[in-house]
Amino acid sequence: MRDGQEHQAGDDIAEAPPEPAPAPPAPPVPSAGWGHLIPDTVFAAAVAALPVGVIVQDGQGVVLANDAACDLLELSHAQLRNLSPPVSGWQLAHGDGHLLALENAPGTLAMTTGRVQEDAPVVLRTPDGRKRWLDITAVPLRRSDGQPHAAVSSLTDVTTIRAREAALRRSEEQFRLAMDHTPIGFALIDLDGRFVRVNRALCRLIGYHADDLRDRTLQDLAHPDDVAELAHQVRRMLRGERDSVELEKRYLRCGTETMWGLLSIALVRDDNGAPLYLIVQIQDITDSRRTHDLLTHLALHDPLTGLPNRTLVLDRIQKALDRGRRAGRNVAVLFCDLDNFKVVNDSMGHELGDAVLVEVSRRLTRALRSGDTAGRLGGDEFVVVCEDVGDEREAIIVAERMQTAVGAPATVAGRVVVPTMSIGIAVSASPDIDPLTLLRDADTAMYRAKDHGRDRWDIVDVALRRRAMDRMDIEHSLREGLESEQFLLHYQPIVDLRTNRVVGREALLRWQHPERGLLPPDQFLRVAEESGLIGEIGRWVLEQAAVTAAAAGGDSGYVAVNVSPHQVARPGLAEAVEQAMGRSGLPADRLVVELTESVMLSAAPAARRELERLDELGVRIVVDDFGTGFSALSYLRDLPVSGIKVDRSFTAGLGTDHQCERIVEALTGLGRGLAVDVVVEGVETDLQRALLSTIGCEHAQGYLFGRPVPEFG
Ligand code: C2E
Ligand code: MG
Ligand code: MG
């Protein structure tokens, strides 16, 4: 645009106005036909009113501009015609920001080159610093000789469109940046599962370069075990069952290393709802998954042996029962308890004890059939769960195999140990039995196995289950018995074999049960122990024995009171003894406390102090059932023991079993050597008595000298 004379709209413009149309046929070019319909003035008015800017220019400059053009260029008609010198601060620029000289403006170019300038992007900078984007199309106007001599330009304001496009570009760029920098793997996948676009994180996670992924599918990266599940989920989405899914799945890094990913897959649809592609996000959760697995493992396994713990064992029993239900097979639970483990632990040290447990767990595991489980419940209690068992005979075979496997001598930390175990067997009679009941039944059977001696098995039966129920009844009525004074003591004499004189009496507990009659201790003591009621019962025994003995007078000898492991394990024994003596007036030298060998072996420091306190009081401590425990005799030296009572199982063999004689002789000699009193229990025959005298045994107790009776003396 150049300086030029002013033209009015409708003025002579460069292109000659169309001739009035000749008579039909009309020329085929429509534009050529308008002139005869619309007078020039109307046409000019229409152009003037157009919302699109229109500028006509010739070699002299702008000759015609409508209002819209002025508005768009923010110039008045006069300014538009007199752009040289330009309005200060008013500039045109190319789309790329470079200044656009007026002689290169689209209209001028169209005029000078004779070529249409189509959609040229032009930026207008206004004096107040604003920018406006214009799309300008300029068409050359030619003279009749074909030479361009003018141009008409149309101007459209595309500022809003441009701004929108720029915003879109910016957000796309931001999105791309975010994609590339997010630690979450991201992929765009076509409906065949092929990668269309991936971000860096994804490449990092799966260990492939983006180029390597071009020919691969999502399924190619999945762990072989998860491919089917993944394909299934994708198919469900394509079928329209769901639009997104979240899965924790394994995938292969570099095609080999198994990793865990949290996959979020979302389906993107077009406007008509047809699936377009899938957006997949993968988050590496390998670490948290491993931690989770580790925690789960720790929560479900015994830390020492690595075997399943109680919780997992119960779960395995349940699963085995479920499978058994379908297959019509039984489940057997073997409750295994090591024999005398406590003694091993206490006498040889906990480290060695632990090593024995680990060895046992290994042996159990090795002897398992496939599909069976070995677990550890704690302490020396193990469990074997056998699936797919026909009847109890099969379970017994397994139990015996376990016993053989475990029972071989083992060298642990340089010491030879022969671990034996007692096993209780429970076979699911019905698949509806609950795991806990099965385990309890096996536990009960194990106790019965122990009762019959070590290294045995026993099997649960109806009677056994009844007995378990009875235990609960017993516990209940024990409390009642204590409240309504149903307990009493019987006294059995202990004699001096040389003089036949009674030196003392052992107080033996009896329970006058309202329905079941007079009960000996083996019918209720264990329940009393396990329920803790023995504490109260024990205190009553001490008081009662002391009162009775005190009343009987000094000539009737001492009274021996049995004290249970429970009483020793808790504080207060010495105090209870002191109180009993105080109240009854019984002198300390007339009171003996009987403790079993295992109690002595496992005596914790606090218990030792109680025993020392008893010794200080002048009360004698005697080891009961001597010879039946683990003969680690060190406690005889370490603890204040004044006597031992040789168990009656040895006495029973006197006269018939030569070995028993040897043992009794050895034990008597041992007592003599350690200067402790020896009492041999369970003497029933004259022969036994005679043999004991020959051996040189001083004191004895047994039916031969008197059964336990209510009277003291
Ligand atoms: P223990 O202390 O070894 O008591 C000796 C047991 O042998 C008594 O059984 C007694 O009746 C029995 N006995 C005595 N002489 C003979 C005999 O010649 N032949 C046979 N076959 N047995 C004989 P009892 O009274 O049934 O007591 C059993 C166990 O119960 C006792 O064994 C003792 O460990 C425990 N016990 C008894 N009274 C109490 C008590 O008050 N408190 C505690 N904690 N335990 C007690
Ligand atoms: Mg006793
Ligand atoms: Mg005894």
mmCIF file of N, CA and C in Angstrom, residues 317-318 321 325 331 426-439 441 460 465:
data_model
loop_
_atom_site.group_PDB
_atom_site.id
_atom_site.type_symbol
_atom_site.label_atom_id
_atom_site.label_comp_id
_atom_site.label_asym_id
_atom_site.label_seq_id
_atom_site.Cartn_x
_atom_site.Cartn_y
_atom_site.Cartn_z
ATOM 1 N N ILE A 317 -4.957 -76.064 56.293
ATOM 2 C CA ILE A 317 -5.915 -77.128 56.646
ATOM 3 C C ILE A 317 -7.248 -76.831 55.956
ATOM 4 N N GLN A 318 -7.660 -75.563 56.049
ATOM 5 C CA GLN A 318 -8.940 -75.181 55.430
ATOM 6 C C GLN A 318 -8.929 -75.474 53.936
ATOM 7 N N LEU A 321 -9.107 -79.104 53.308
ATOM 8 C CA LEU A 321 -10.471 -79.604 53.537
ATOM 9 C C LEU A 321 -11.365 -79.289 52.336
ATOM 10 N N ARG A 325 -13.106 -82.027 50.024
ATOM 11 C CA ARG A 325 -14.565 -82.095 49.849
ATOM 12 C C ARG A 325 -14.886 -82.446 48.397
ATOM 13 N N VAL A 331 -8.536 -85.248 55.268
ATOM 14 C CA VAL A 331 -7.331 -84.506 55.644
ATOM 15 C C VAL A 331 -6.897 -85.014 57.019
ATOM 16 N N ALA A 426 -5.321 -86.563 63.969
ATOM 17 C CA ALA A 426 -6.772 -86.363 63.817
ATOM 18 C C ALA A 426 -7.080 -86.418 62.329
ATOM 19 N N VAL A 427 -8.040 -87.235 61.956
ATOM 20 C CA VAL A 427 -8.420 -87.353 60.546
ATOM 21 C C VAL A 427 -9.823 -86.762 60.396
ATOM 22 N N SER A 428 -9.979 -85.937 59.382
ATOM 23 C CA SER A 428 -11.279 -85.273 59.208
ATOM 24 C C SER A 428 -12.336 -86.302 58.845
ATOM 25 N N ALA A 429 -13.248 -86.518 59.771
ATOM 26 C CA ALA A 429 -14.307 -87.474 59.476
ATOM 27 C C ALA A 429 -15.284 -86.834 58.489
ATOM 28 N N SER A 430 -15.407 -85.502 58.584
ATOM 29 C CA SER A 430 -16.294 -84.800 57.659
ATOM 30 C C SER A 430 -15.560 -83.557 57.168
ATOM 31 N N PRO A 431 -15.762 -83.196 55.896
ATOM 32 C CA PRO A 431 -15.067 -82.013 55.388
ATOM 33 C C PRO A 431 -15.575 -80.725 56.021
ATOM 34 N N ASP A 432 -16.677 -80.824 56.749
ATOM 35 C CA ASP A 432 -17.232 -79.612 57.351
ATOM 36 C C ASP A 432 -16.626 -79.287 58.701
ATOM 37 N N ILE A 433 -15.745 -80.157 59.162
ATOM 38 C CA ILE A 433 -15.084 -79.881 60.438
ATOM 39 C C ILE A 433 -14.230 -78.621 60.252
ATOM 40 N N ASP A 434 -14.142 -77.789 61.286
ATOM 41 C CA ASP A 434 -13.335 -76.584 61.067
ATOM 42 C C ASP A 434 -11.881 -76.859 61.465
ATOM 43 N N PRO A 435 -10.952 -76.146 60.819
ATOM 44 C CA PRO A 435 -9.524 -76.434 61.001
ATOM 45 C C PRO A 435 -9.104 -76.406 62.466
ATOM 46 N N LEU A 436 -9.675 -75.470 63.208
ATOM 47 C CA LEU A 436 -9.273 -75.322 64.600
ATOM 48 C C LEU A 436 -9.644 -76.564 65.408
ATOM 49 N N THR A 437 -10.819 -77.087 65.154
ATOM 50 C CA THR A 437 -11.250 -78.292 65.864
ATOM 51 C C THR A 437 -10.330 -79.460 65.528
ATOM 52 N N LEU A 438 -9.993 -79.557 64.247
ATOM 53 C CA LEU A 438 -9.114 -80.650 63.820
ATOM 54 C C LEU A 438 -7.762 -80.544 64.524
ATOM 55 N N LEU A 439 -7.265 -79.321 64.593
ATOM 56 C CA LEU A 439 -5.970 -79.104 65.233
ATOM 57 C C LEU A 439 -6.057 -79.419 66.731
ATOM 58 N N ASP A 441 -8.158 -81.429 68.193
ATOM 59 C CA ASP A 441 -8.300 -82.878 68.358
ATOM 60 C C ASP A 441 -6.930 -83.548 68.300
ATOM 61 N N VAL A 460 -7.039 -89.547 67.386
ATOM 62 C CA VAL A 460 -8.242 -89.014 68.013
ATOM 63 C C VAL A 460 -9.415 -89.960 67.758
ATOM 64 N N ARG A 465 -12.439 -87.080 72.040
ATOM 65 C CA ARG A 465 -13.095 -85.788 71.896
ATOM 66 C C ARG A 465 -13.991 -85.516 73.107
#
